[in-house]
mmCIF file of N, CA and C in Angstrom:
data_model
loop_
_atom_site.group_PDB
_atom_site.id
_atom_site.type_symbol
_atom_site.label_atom_id
_atom_site.label_comp_id
_atom_site.label_asym_id
_atom_site.label_seq_id
_atom_site.Cartn_x
_atom_site.Cartn_y
_atom_site.Cartn_z
ATOM 1 N N MET B 1 27.972 33.885 125.513
ATOM 2 C CA MET B 1 28.533 33.342 126.149
ATOM 3 C C MET B 1 29.636 32.005 125.528
ATOM 4 N N MET B 2 29.043 31.887 124.999
ATOM 5 C CA MET B 2 30.158 30.482 124.326
ATOM 6 C C MET B 2 31.506 31.609 124.456
ATOM 7 N N ARG B 3 32.079 33.127 124.152
ATOM 8 C CA ARG B 3 33.126 33.370 124.489
ATOM 9 C C ARG B 3 33.565 33.003 125.645
ATOM 10 N N LYS B 4 32.793 33.712 126.754
ATOM 11 C CA LYS B 4 33.263 32.852 128.810
ATOM 12 C C LYS B 4 34.076 31.696 128.313
ATOM 13 N N LYS B 5 32.558 31.384 127.740
ATOM 14 C CA LYS B 5 33.122 28.947 128.243
ATOM 15 C C LYS B 5 34.663 29.057 126.924
ATOM 16 N N SER B 6 34.881 29.065 126.319
ATOM 17 C CA SER B 6 36.349 29.664 125.361
ATOM 18 C C SER B 6 37.596 29.826 126.107
ATOM 19 N N ILE B 7 36.976 30.822 126.939
ATOM 20 C CA ILE B 7 38.196 31.673 127.478
ATOM 21 C C ILE B 7 38.388 30.704 128.525
ATOM 22 N N LEU B 8 37.317 29.996 129.873
ATOM 23 C CA LEU B 8 37.219 29.304 131.104
ATOM 24 C C LEU B 8 38.289 27.850 130.148
ATOM 25 N N LEU B 9 38.011 27.413 128.959
ATOM 26 C CA LEU B 9 38.601 26.340 128.442
ATOM 27 C C LEU B 9 39.679 25.967 128.828
ATOM 28 N N ALA B 10 39.450 27.296 127.933
ATOM 29 C CA ALA B 10 41.693 27.061 127.159
ATOM 30 C C ALA B 10 41.948 27.949 128.442
ATOM 31 N N SER B 11 41.484 28.777 129.450
ATOM 32 C CA SER B 11 42.242 28.770 130.978
ATOM 33 C C SER B 11 42.842 27.215 131.978
ATOM 34 N N ALA B 12 41.693 26.684 132.037
ATOM 35 C CA ALA B 12 41.079 25.196 132.282
ATOM 36 C C ALA B 12 42.552 24.446 131.865
ATOM 37 N N LEU B 13 42.284 24.079 129.948
ATOM 38 C CA LEU B 13 43.259 23.691 130.107
ATOM 39 C C LEU B 13 45.058 23.407 129.440
ATOM 40 N N LEU B 14 45.474 25.373 130.427
ATOM 41 C CA LEU B 14 46.502 25.629 130.167
ATOM 42 C C LEU B 14 47.975 25.273 131.206
ATOM 43 N N GLY B 15 46.936 24.911 132.645
ATOM 44 C CA GLY B 15 48.976 23.885 133.367
ATOM 45 C C GLY B 15 49.021 22.782 132.565
ATOM 46 N N PRO B 16 47.628 21.912 132.677
ATOM 47 C CA PRO B 16 48.602 20.520 132.447
ATOM 48 C C PRO B 16 49.308 20.743 130.974
ATOM 49 N N VAL B 17 48.627 21.601 130.467
ATOM 50 C CA VAL B 17 49.178 21.619 128.793
ATOM 51 C C VAL B 17 51.181 21.721 128.878
ATOM 52 N N LEU B 18 50.957 22.799 130.244
ATOM 53 C CA LEU B 18 52.224 23.582 130.816
ATOM 54 C C LEU B 18 52.988 22.227 131.060
ATOM 55 N N ILE B 19 52.694 21.750 131.393
ATOM 56 C CA ILE B 19 52.489 20.217 132.632
ATOM 57 C C ILE B 19 53.499 19.369 131.567
ATOM 58 N N ALA B 20 52.270 19.072 130.808
ATOM 59 C CA ALA B 20 52.511 17.948 129.480
ATOM 60 C C ALA B 20 53.470 17.683 128.527
ATOM 61 N N LEU B 21 54.111 19.644 128.390
ATOM 62 C CA LEU B 21 54.946 20.082 127.694
ATOM 63 C C LEU B 21 56.154 20.140 128.450
ATOM 64 N N THR B 22 56.373 20.373 129.644
ATOM 65 C CA THR B 22 57.422 19.904 130.082
ATOM 66 C C THR B 22 58.267 19.254 130.507
ATOM 67 N N VAL B 23 57.172 18.133 130.995
ATOM 68 C CA VAL B 23 57.518 16.564 131.017
ATOM 69 C C VAL B 23 57.748 15.959 129.216
ATOM 70 N N ILE B 24 57.625 16.725 127.997
ATOM 71 C CA ILE B 24 58.075 15.963 127.372
ATOM 72 C C ILE B 24 59.431 16.002 126.645
ATOM 73 N N ALA B 25 59.808 17.862 127.084
ATOM 74 C CA ALA B 25 60.576 17.973 126.986
ATOM 75 C C ALA B 25 61.413 17.372 128.034
ATOM 76 N N ALA B 26 61.315 17.162 128.753
ATOM 77 C CA ALA B 26 62.773 16.391 129.461
ATOM 78 C C ALA B 26 62.988 14.555 129.686
ATOM 79 N N GLN B 27 62.174 14.541 128.565
ATOM 80 C CA GLN B 27 62.227 12.976 127.677
ATOM 81 C C GLN B 27 62.369 13.558 126.376
ATOM 82 N N SER B 28 63.150 14.950 125.803
ATOM 83 C CA SER B 28 63.726 14.349 125.362
ATOM 84 C C SER B 28 65.642 14.736 124.636
ATOM 85 N N SER B 29 66.432 13.784 124.076
ATOM 86 C CA SER B 29 67.648 13.949 125.161
ATOM 87 C C SER B 29 68.551 14.967 124.424
ATOM 88 N N ASP B 30 68.439 15.885 123.149
ATOM 89 C CA ASP B 30 68.714 17.155 122.436
ATOM 90 C C ASP B 30 68.525 18.370 124.086
ATOM 91 N N PHE B 31 67.136 18.123 124.413
ATOM 92 C CA PHE B 31 66.752 19.261 125.839
ATOM 93 C C PHE B 31 67.601 18.557 126.961
ATOM 94 N N ARG B 32 67.963 17.343 127.678
ATOM 95 C CA ARG B 32 68.381 17.231 128.333
ATOM 96 C C ARG B 32 69.479 17.312 128.717
ATOM 97 N N SER B 33 70.528 17.034 127.600
ATOM 98 C CA SER B 33 71.754 17.810 127.681
ATOM 99 C C SER B 33 71.854 19.050 127.799
ATOM 100 N N PHE B 34 71.130 19.666 126.514
ATOM 101 C CA PHE B 34 71.206 20.960 127.129
ATOM 102 C C PHE B 34 70.630 21.454 128.788
ATOM 103 N N VAL B 35 69.866 21.251 129.671
ATOM 104 C CA VAL B 35 69.192 21.696 131.194
ATOM 105 C C VAL B 35 71.012 20.780 130.882
ATOM 106 N N THR B 36 71.483 20.267 131.328
ATOM 107 C CA THR B 36 71.960 19.499 132.327
ATOM 108 C C THR B 36 74.120 20.060 131.595
ATOM 109 N N SER B 37 74.341 20.909 130.762
ATOM 110 C CA SER B 37 75.171 21.134 129.852
ATOM 111 C C SER B 37 75.967 21.762 131.552
ATOM 112 N N GLU B 38 76.850 21.453 131.588
ATOM 113 C CA GLU B 38 77.980 22.022 132.280
ATOM 114 C C GLU B 38 78.085 23.414 132.940
ATOM 115 N N ASP B 39 77.659 24.281 132.920
ATOM 116 C CA ASP B 39 77.925 25.963 132.897
ATOM 117 C C ASP B 39 77.063 25.858 133.774
ATOM 118 N N GLY B 40 76.316 25.820 133.561
ATOM 119 C CA GLY B 40 74.625 24.779 135.061
ATOM 120 C C GLY B 40 73.657 24.405 134.673
ATOM 121 N N GLY B 41 73.547 24.365 133.071
ATOM 122 C CA GLY B 41 71.796 24.271 132.567
ATOM 123 C C GLY B 41 70.500 25.199 132.494
ATOM 124 N N MET B 42 69.547 24.035 132.383
ATOM 125 C CA MET B 42 68.668 24.930 132.328
ATOM 126 C C MET B 42 67.807 24.539 133.673
ATOM 127 N N HIS B 43 68.114 23.643 134.894
ATOM 128 C CA HIS B 43 67.734 23.489 135.968
ATOM 129 C C HIS B 43 66.370 24.469 136.967
ATOM 130 N N GLY B 44 66.835 25.352 136.476
ATOM 131 C CA GLY B 44 66.008 26.750 137.173
ATOM 132 C C GLY B 44 64.919 26.801 137.003
ATOM 133 N N ILE B 45 65.446 27.384 135.547
ATOM 134 C CA ILE B 45 64.131 27.992 134.664
ATOM 135 C C ILE B 45 62.938 26.713 134.483
ATOM 136 N N LEU B 46 63.730 25.864 134.380
ATOM 137 C CA LEU B 46 62.523 24.452 133.845
ATOM 138 C C LEU B 46 61.735 23.944 135.255
ATOM 139 N N ALA B 47 62.597 24.332 136.513
ATOM 140 C CA ALA B 47 61.693 23.926 137.436
ATOM 141 C C ALA B 47 60.834 24.678 138.178
ATOM 142 N N ILE B 48 61.059 26.571 137.144
ATOM 143 C CA ILE B 48 60.080 27.245 137.626
ATOM 144 C C ILE B 48 59.433 27.215 137.026
ATOM 145 N N ILE B 49 59.412 26.432 135.124
ATOM 146 C CA ILE B 49 58.147 26.419 134.571
ATOM 147 C C ILE B 49 57.487 25.862 134.845
ATOM 148 N N LEU B 50 58.124 24.086 135.056
ATOM 149 C CA LEU B 50 56.909 23.475 136.376
ATOM 150 C C LEU B 50 56.636 23.513 137.462
ATOM 151 N N VAL B 51 57.057 24.378 138.245
ATOM 152 C CA VAL B 51 56.311 24.370 139.621
ATOM 153 C C VAL B 51 55.193 25.786 139.622
ATOM 154 N N GLY B 52 55.262 26.609 138.557
ATOM 155 C CA GLY B 52 54.364 27.752 137.619
ATOM 156 C C GLY B 52 53.111 27.279 137.172
ATOM 157 N N ALA B 53 53.042 26.408 135.803
ATOM 158 C CA ALA B 53 52.144 25.215 135.712
ATOM 159 C C ALA B 53 51.187 24.682 136.597
ATOM 160 N N VAL B 54 52.395 23.920 137.681
ATOM 161 C CA VAL B 54 51.534 23.050 139.219
ATOM 162 C C VAL B 54 50.355 23.585 139.574
ATOM 163 N N VAL B 55 50.755 25.087 139.941
ATOM 164 C CA VAL B 55 50.602 26.064 141.330
ATOM 165 C C VAL B 55 48.977 27.052 140.017
ATOM 166 N N TYR B 56 49.641 27.507 138.666
ATOM 167 C CA TYR B 56 48.932 28.014 137.595
ATOM 168 C C TYR B 56 47.725 27.276 137.835
ATOM 169 N N SER B 57 47.894 25.363 137.883
ATOM 170 C CA SER B 57 46.621 24.884 137.268
ATOM 171 C C SER B 57 45.749 24.116 139.000
ATOM 172 N N THR B 58 46.229 23.381 139.350
ATOM 173 C CA THR B 58 45.584 23.924 141.847
ATOM 174 C C THR B 58 45.024 24.512 141.749
ATOM 175 N N VAL B 59 44.937 26.173 141.142
ATOM 176 C CA VAL B 59 44.401 27.270 142.091
ATOM 177 C C VAL B 59 43.280 27.359 140.952
ATOM 178 N N PHE B 60 43.727 27.118 139.261
ATOM 179 C CA PHE B 60 42.354 27.077 138.821
ATOM 180 C C PHE B 60 41.443 26.703 139.401
ATOM 181 N N GLN B 61 42.660 25.482 139.220
ATOM 182 C CA GLN B 61 40.823 23.650 139.609
ATOM 183 C C GLN B 61 39.725 24.265 140.788
ATOM 184 N N LEU B 62 40.876 24.943 141.948
ATOM 185 C CA LEU B 62 40.206 25.514 143.348
ATOM 186 C C LEU B 62 39.377 26.019 142.889
ATOM 187 N N TRP B 63 39.732 27.469 142.302
ATOM 188 C CA TRP B 63 38.740 28.336 142.374
ATOM 189 C C TRP B 63 37.426 27.438 141.408
ATOM 190 N N LEU B 64 37.377 26.604 139.563
ATOM 191 C CA LEU B 64 36.696 25.542 139.574
ATOM 192 C C LEU B 64 35.061 24.978 140.531
ATOM 193 N N ALA B 65 36.161 24.712 141.500
ATOM 194 C CA ALA B 65 34.761 23.736 141.996
ATOM 195 C C ALA B 65 34.819 24.879 143.267
ATOM 196 N N LYS B 66 35.532 25.669 143.502
ATOM 197 C CA LYS B 66 34.221 26.677 144.680
ATOM 198 C C LYS B 66 33.103 27.280 143.614
ATOM 199 N N LYS B 67 33.849 27.680 142.795
ATOM 200 C CA LYS B 67 32.828 28.164 141.875
ATOM 201 C C LYS B 67 31.436 28.141 141.090
ATOM 202 N N PHE B 68 31.906 25.852 140.695
ATOM 203 C CA PHE B 68 30.222 25.445 140.774
ATOM 204 C C PHE B 68 29.831 24.313 141.913
ATOM 205 N N TRP B 69 30.642 24.322 142.849
ATOM 206 C CA TRP B 69 30.070 23.156 143.453
ATOM 207 C C TRP B 69 29.733 23.886 144.852
ATOM 208 N N GLU B 70 30.245 24.895 145.315
ATOM 209 C CA GLU B 70 29.983 25.712 145.954
ATOM 210 C C GLU B 70 28.433 25.808 146.709
ATOM 211 N N PRO B 71 27.710 26.199 145.141
ATOM 212 C CA PRO B 71 26.272 26.752 145.366
ATOM 213 C C PRO B 71 25.347 25.467 146.211
ATOM 214 N N ARG B 72 26.114 24.038 144.849
ATOM 215 C CA ARG B 72 25.174 23.118 145.295
ATOM 216 C C ARG B 72 25.091 22.103 146.347
ATOM 217 N N ILE B 73 26.801 22.370 146.962
ATOM 218 C CA ILE B 73 26.629 22.353 148.899
ATOM 219 C C ILE B 73 25.880 22.563 149.067
ATOM 220 N N ALA B 74 26.016 24.217 149.412
ATOM 221 C CA ALA B 74 25.420 24.887 149.916
ATOM 222 C C ALA B 74 23.594 24.347 149.456
ATOM 223 N N ARG B 75 23.013 24.428 148.772
ATOM 224 C CA ARG B 75 21.831 24.307 148.603
ATOM 225 C C ARG B 75 21.724 22.697 149.403
ATOM 226 N N ALA B 76 22.389 21.998 149.189
ATOM 227 C CA ALA B 76 22.531 20.978 149.023
ATOM 228 C C ALA B 76 22.220 20.275 151.122
ATOM 229 N N PHE B 77 22.775 21.391 152.215
ATOM 230 C CA PHE B 77 22.785 21.726 153.022
ATOM 231 C C PHE B 77 21.750 22.196 153.502
ATOM 232 N N ASP B 78 21.195 23.937 152.559
ATOM 233 C CA ASP B 78 19.892 24.327 153.612
ATOM 234 C C ASP B 78 18.416 23.318 153.635
ATOM 235 N N GLN B 79 18.823 22.347 152.012
ATOM 236 C CA GLN B 79 17.350 20.864 151.716
ATOM 237 C C GLN B 79 17.426 19.865 152.969
ATOM 238 N N ILE B 80 18.797 19.757 153.384
ATOM 239 C CA ILE B 80 18.807 19.224 154.572
ATOM 240 C C ILE B 80 17.835 19.464 156.028
ATOM 241 N N GLY B 81 18.670 20.880 155.830
ATOM 242 C CA GLY B 81 18.111 21.870 157.141
ATOM 243 C C GLY B 81 16.748 21.955 157.043
ATOM 244 N N ARG B 82 15.897 21.257 156.119
ATOM 245 C CA ARG B 82 14.265 21.869 156.148
ATOM 246 C C ARG B 82 14.221 20.783 156.035
ATOM 247 N N ARG B 83 14.363 19.237 156.525
ATOM 248 C CA ARG B 83 13.698 18.118 156.435
ATOM 249 C C ARG B 83 13.802 18.259 157.849
#
């Protein structure tokens, strides 16, 4: 059970960590000069990493909300219906 919770926590933190690393890298002057170099730079790669992190994080958070809150909401509506 502890291993499952650890994996769940690591997965939940992966998206926000990737977003934070991308933002931190964008603030670095060395990285900015590398990204905006005249040969095209890495705008596409940086954008793909950021979009991937945002999508992963959003989907994972929605999955967590569905997994943990849907049964509780269903029970609450069942209790309201019985009254």
